[in-house]
Each structure stands twice: as structure tokens, then as C-alpha cells.
């Protein structure tokens, strides 16, 4: 990948789904600090320490699945069977309250929380008006509200294909399957 940048065929290098020790290895064994790290972040999986650590290294965080357990796939089948009982993030009363306060949808509040924390968010939608709604989610939240959202962390990771990949992903990060068992959100 570094050769592609040197040749002018890529402008930057980003990585995804690394754990802390894997990023440390990368920093030690390459000449490039990745421009971004794309990883699962949403109010139920905040990874505050890891986010702080990445920021200190100059690595921009891109949140995938920024809305949490929206995909049916995350809620009913597969990896997340054990946490399928969790209320969708956007149905939490806090987001319904904040939605009224700001005149924005709960989805927009969740995305604004990520952006207010200095991260990039990449929600996915196949519905035009939802895409437009998501694009209009860059607005300021009051500090007191970001503090309330900070209390919603449940260390609930919905995307963990470790078994399928036969590689233990996220080994030193919050939100292993074990960590979410018994959570009652
Ligand atoms: N690097 C990785 O390992 C990795 C893993 C997972 C995802 N990703 C990437 O992350 C991006 C998003 O991830 P994701 O799809 O898992 O999570 P997401 O964007 O948090 O959730 C997508 C779900 O939210 C719905 N949605 C989106 N905007 C909405 C709105 N304004 N109102 C109501 N519902 C809305 C979508 O509905 P509709 O589909 O009906 O529009 C879809 O069901 C994708 O680009 C994906 O490729 C990367």
C-alpha cells in the first residue's frame, strides 16, 4: 500500500477493524500512520479509550454502523443472537427526547453525536429521503446532551465475524461477545 502512495496511485492509506496491538504493529513496521481507522462506533459501543488513543496517534476514526443495531442482520441472526433483545439505539427515550429538543430525528441526533466527537460517520441507506436526512445531521449538540449520551455505552458490539474469519478480531478492545451477555438495554 505504501508503494501505491509513492507511485501516486493512492492518496492515503486507511485501515479497518484493527485492534490496538495490531495498529501498534503497523506503526512499528511501516512508515505510514494510517489516515483513518474504520470501526464500529455508536452509542452502545463507544470505545472511549480506544478513540482517545487513535486521536493521539493522529488517526481519524470513521464510524461504521453508526446507528448501532439498525440492520435486521444485527438484531435477529448470526453473530449478535445474544443481543437481539436490545432496543434499537434510535428508539431509546433519550434520543426521542433530544429529537424534540433539537427538532431533528433520532437518527440525526445519533449521527451528530459522532460528528461532535470529531469522528466521521458513514450511515448507509437505500431510501433517498433518509440519505438526505443523514446528510443534514451535522449540527451542534449541547455538552450536557453529549454527556447524557456518554452514559449509554453498553460495550455492545454487533459486528464480530471472528468465527467466520477464523481470526480473533478486536482481541484487546471492548465489546467481545462475552462482554455484552446480560446487558439489558
Ligand atoms: N469495515 C467494516 O467491517 C464494515 C462493517 C459494517 C458496515 N460497514 C460500512 O458502514 C456503512 C454503514 O453501516 P451499516 O449499514 O452497518 O449501519 P447503519 O448505517 O448504522 O445502519 C443501516 C440501517 O439503518 C437504516 N437507516 C439509515 N439511515 C436511516 C434514516 N435516516 N432513518 C431510518 N433508518 C435509516 C438503513 O435502512 P435502509 O437500508 O432501509 O435505507 C439500514 O437498515 C456501510 O457503508 C457499510 O459498508 C463497514
Coordinates of C-alpha atoms and ligand atoms in Angstrom, one line a residue:
X1 CA 0.0 0.0 0.0
X2 CA 2.9 2.4 0.7
X3 CA 4.2 1.7 -2.8
X4 CA 0.8 2.7 -4.2
X5 CA 1.0 6.1 -2.4
X6 CA 4.6 6.6 -3.5
X7 CA 3.6 5.9 -7.1
X8 CA 0.7 8.4 -6.9
X9 CA -1.9 5.7 -7.4
X10 CA -3.4 6.2 -3.9
X11 CA -3.7 9.4 -1.9
X12 CA -3.9 7.9 1.5
X13 CA -4.0 4.6 3.4
X14 CA -6.7 3.6 5.8
X15 CA -7.4 0.5 7.8
X16 CA -10.4 -1.1 9.3
X17 CA -11.3 -3.4 12.2
X18 CA -7.8 -3.4 13.7
X19 CA -7.3 -3.8 17.4
X20 CA -4.9 -1.6 19.4
X21 CA -2.0 -4.1 19.3
X22 CA -2.5 -4.6 15.5
X23 CA -2.3 -0.8 15.0
X24 CA 0.9 -0.7 17.1
X25 CA 2.4 -3.4 14.9
X26 CA 1.5 -1.5 11.8
X27 CA 3.0 1.7 13.2
X28 CA 6.2 -0.1 14.2
X29 CA 6.6 -2.0 10.9
X30 CA 5.6 0.6 8.4
X31 CA 6.5 4.2 7.6
X32 CA 2.9 5.5 7.4
X33 CA 0.4 6.5 10.0
X34 CA -3.0 5.3 8.6
X35 CA -5.1 8.3 7.7
X36 CA -8.3 6.7 9.1
X37 CA -9.4 3.7 11.1
X38 CA -12.9 2.5 10.2
X39 CA -14.5 0.7 13.1
X40 CA -17.8 0.1 14.8
X41 CA -18.8 3.0 17.0
X42 CA -22.3 4.0 18.1
X43 CA -23.9 5.0 21.5
X44 CA -24.0 1.3 22.6
X45 CA -20.3 0.8 21.7
X46 CA -18.4 4.0 22.4
X47 CA -14.8 2.7 22.9
X48 CA -13.8 6.0 24.6
X49 CA -10.2 5.0 25.5
X50 CA -9.5 3.5 22.0
X51 CA -10.9 6.6 20.4
X52 CA -8.7 8.8 22.5
X53 CA -5.7 6.7 21.7
X54 CA -6.3 6.8 18.0
X55 CA -6.8 10.6 18.1
X56 CA -3.5 11.0 19.9
X57 CA -1.8 9.0 17.1
X58 CA -3.4 11.3 14.5
X59 CA -5.7 8.6 13.1
X60 CA -9.2 9.8 12.1
X61 CA -12.0 7.5 13.2
X62 CA -14.7 6.6 10.7
X63 CA -17.7 5.1 12.4
X64 CA -19.3 2.1 10.6
X65 CA -22.8 1.1 11.7
X66 CA -23.1 4.5 13.3
X67 CA -26.7 3.9 14.1
X68 CA -26.0 0.7 16.1
X69 CA -28.3 -2.2 15.8
X70 CA -30.4 -1.0 12.9
X71 CA -29.7 -3.8 10.5
X72 CA -32.1 -6.8 10.9
X73 CA -29.0 -8.9 10.4
X74 CA -27.5 -7.5 13.6
X75 CA -30.7 -7.9 15.5
X76 CA -32.1 -11.3 14.6
X77 CA -29.4 -13.6 13.3
X78 CA -25.8 -14.5 13.2
X79 CA -23.2 -13.1 15.4
X80 CA -25.4 -11.0 17.5
X81 CA -28.1 -13.6 18.5
X82 CA -27.4 -13.0 22.2
X83 CA -28.0 -9.2 22.0
X84 CA -31.0 -9.3 19.7
X85 CA -33.2 -8.3 22.6
X86 CA -31.6 -4.8 22.8
X87 CA -33.8 -1.8 22.0
X88 CA -32.7 -0.1 18.8
X89 CA -30.4 2.8 19.7
X90 CA -32.7 5.3 17.9
X91 CA -35.7 4.1 19.9
X92 CA -34.1 4.9 23.3
X93 CA -36.2 7.5 25.1
X94 CA -33.2 9.8 25.4
X95 CA -33.0 10.1 21.6
X96 CA -36.7 10.7 21.4
X97 CA -36.4 13.5 23.9
X98 CA -33.4 15.0 22.2
X99 CA -35.3 14.7 18.9
X100 CA -38.0 17.0 20.3
X101 CA -35.5 19.4 21.8
X102 CA -33.5 20.0 18.6
X103 CA -36.3 19.4 16.0
X104 CA -34.1 16.7 14.4
X105 CA -34.8 13.0 14.0
X106 CA -33.3 10.5 16.5
X107 CA -31.1 9.2 13.6
X108 CA -29.7 12.7 13.1
X109 CA -29.0 13.1 16.8
X110 CA -27.0 9.9 16.8
X111 CA -25.0 10.9 13.8
X112 CA -24.4 14.4 15.2
X113 CA -23.1 12.9 18.4
X114 CA -20.4 11.1 16.3
X115 CA -19.5 14.2 14.4
X116 CA -19.5 16.4 17.5
X117 CA -16.9 14.0 18.9
X118 CA -14.6 14.7 15.9
X119 CA -15.3 11.4 14.0
X120 CA -16.6 10.8 10.5
X121 CA -19.9 8.8 10.2
X122 CA -20.9 6.6 7.2
X123 CA -24.6 5.7 7.6
X124 CA -26.0 3.6 4.8
X125 CA -29.5 3.9 3.4
X126 CA -31.2 2.9 0.2
X127 CA -34.0 5.4 0.7
X128 CA -33.5 8.9 -0.8
X129 CA -35.2 10.9 1.9
X130 CA -33.2 9.0 4.5
X131 CA -29.9 9.8 2.7
X132 CA -30.9 13.5 2.7
X133 CA -31.8 13.3 6.4
X134 CA -28.4 11.8 7.1
X135 CA -26.6 14.4 5.2
X136 CA -28.3 17.1 7.3
X137 CA -27.0 15.7 10.6
X138 CA -24.1 18.0 11.1
X139 CA -25.2 20.3 13.9
X140 CA -24.0 21.2 17.4
X141 CA -25.3 19.3 20.5
X142 CA -25.2 20.9 23.9
X143 CA -22.4 19.5 26.1
X144 CA -25.0 18.3 28.7
X145 CA -26.6 16.2 26.0
X146 CA -23.4 14.6 24.8
X147 CA -22.7 13.8 28.4
X148 CA -26.1 12.0 28.7
X149 CA -25.3 10.0 25.5
X150 CA -21.9 9.0 27.0
X151 CA -23.8 7.1 29.7
X152 CA -25.5 4.8 27.2
X153 CA -22.3 2.8 26.5
X154 CA -23.2 -0.9 26.8
X155 CA -20.0 -2.3 25.2
X156 CA -22.3 -4.0 22.7
X157 CA -20.5 -4.9 19.5
X158 CA -22.9 -6.1 16.8
X159 CA -20.4 -6.9 14.1
X160 CA -17.9 -9.6 15.1
X161 CA -17.1 -12.1 12.3
X162 CA -14.2 -13.6 14.2
X163 CA -15.5 -17.2 13.8
X164 CA -16.2 -16.8 10.1
X165 CA -12.7 -15.3 9.5
X166 CA -11.0 -17.8 11.9
X167 CA -9.1 -14.8 13.3
X168 CA -9.8 -13.3 16.7
X169 CA -10.8 -9.8 15.9
X170 CA -10.9 -6.9 18.4
X171 CA -8.9 -9.0 20.9
X172 CA -7.9 -6.1 23.1
X173 CA -11.0 -4.0 22.6
X174 CA -14.3 -3.5 24.4
X175 CA -17.4 -5.4 23.3
X176 CA -16.4 -9.0 22.9
X177 CA -19.5 -11.4 22.8
X178 CA -18.8 -12.2 26.4
X179 CA -19.0 -8.5 27.5
X180 CA -22.5 -8.0 26.1
X181 CA -24.1 -11.0 27.7
X182 CA -26.6 -10.0 30.3
X183 CA -26.9 -6.4 29.2
X184 CA -30.5 -5.3 29.4
X185 CA -30.8 -2.1 27.3
Ligands
LIG1 N1 -15.5 -2.1 7.7 C1 -16.4 -2.9 8.1 O1 -16.1 -4.0 8.6 C2 -17.9 -2.5 8.0 C3 -18.8 -3.3 8.7 C4 -20.2 -2.9 8.6 C5 -20.5 -1.8 7.8 N2 -19.6 -1.1 7.2 C6 -20.0 0.1 6.3 O2 -20.6 1.0 7.2 C7 -21.7 1.7 6.5 C8 -23.0 1.6 7.3 O3 -23.1 0.5 8.1 P1 -24.4 -0.3 8.4 O4 -25.2 -0.4 7.2 O5 -24.0 -1.5 9.1 O6 -25.1 0.6 9.5 P2 -26.0 1.9 9.6 O7 -25.8 2.9 8.6 O8 -25.8 2.3 11.1 O9 -27.5 1.2 9.5 C9 -28.1 1.0 8.3 C10 -29.5 0.8 8.5 O10 -30.1 2.0 9.0 C11 -31.2 2.4 8.2 N3 -31.2 3.8 8.1 C12 -30.2 4.6 7.6 N4 -30.5 5.9 7.6 C13 -31.7 6.0 8.2 C14 -32.6 7.0 8.5 N5 -32.3 8.3 8.2 N6 -33.8 6.7 9.0 C15 -34.2 5.4 9.3 N7 -33.4 4.4 9.0 C16 -32.1 4.6 8.4 C17 -31.0 1.7 6.9 O11 -32.2 1.5 6.3 P3 -32.4 1.2 4.7 O12 -31.4 0.2 4.2 O13 -33.8 0.7 4.6 O14 -32.2 2.5 4.0 C18 -30.3 0.4 7.3 O15 -31.3 -0.5 7.8 C19 -21.8 1.0 5.1 O16 -21.2 1.8 4.2 C20 -21.0 -0.3 5.3 O17 -20.4 -0.8 4.1 C21 -18.2 -1.4 7.2

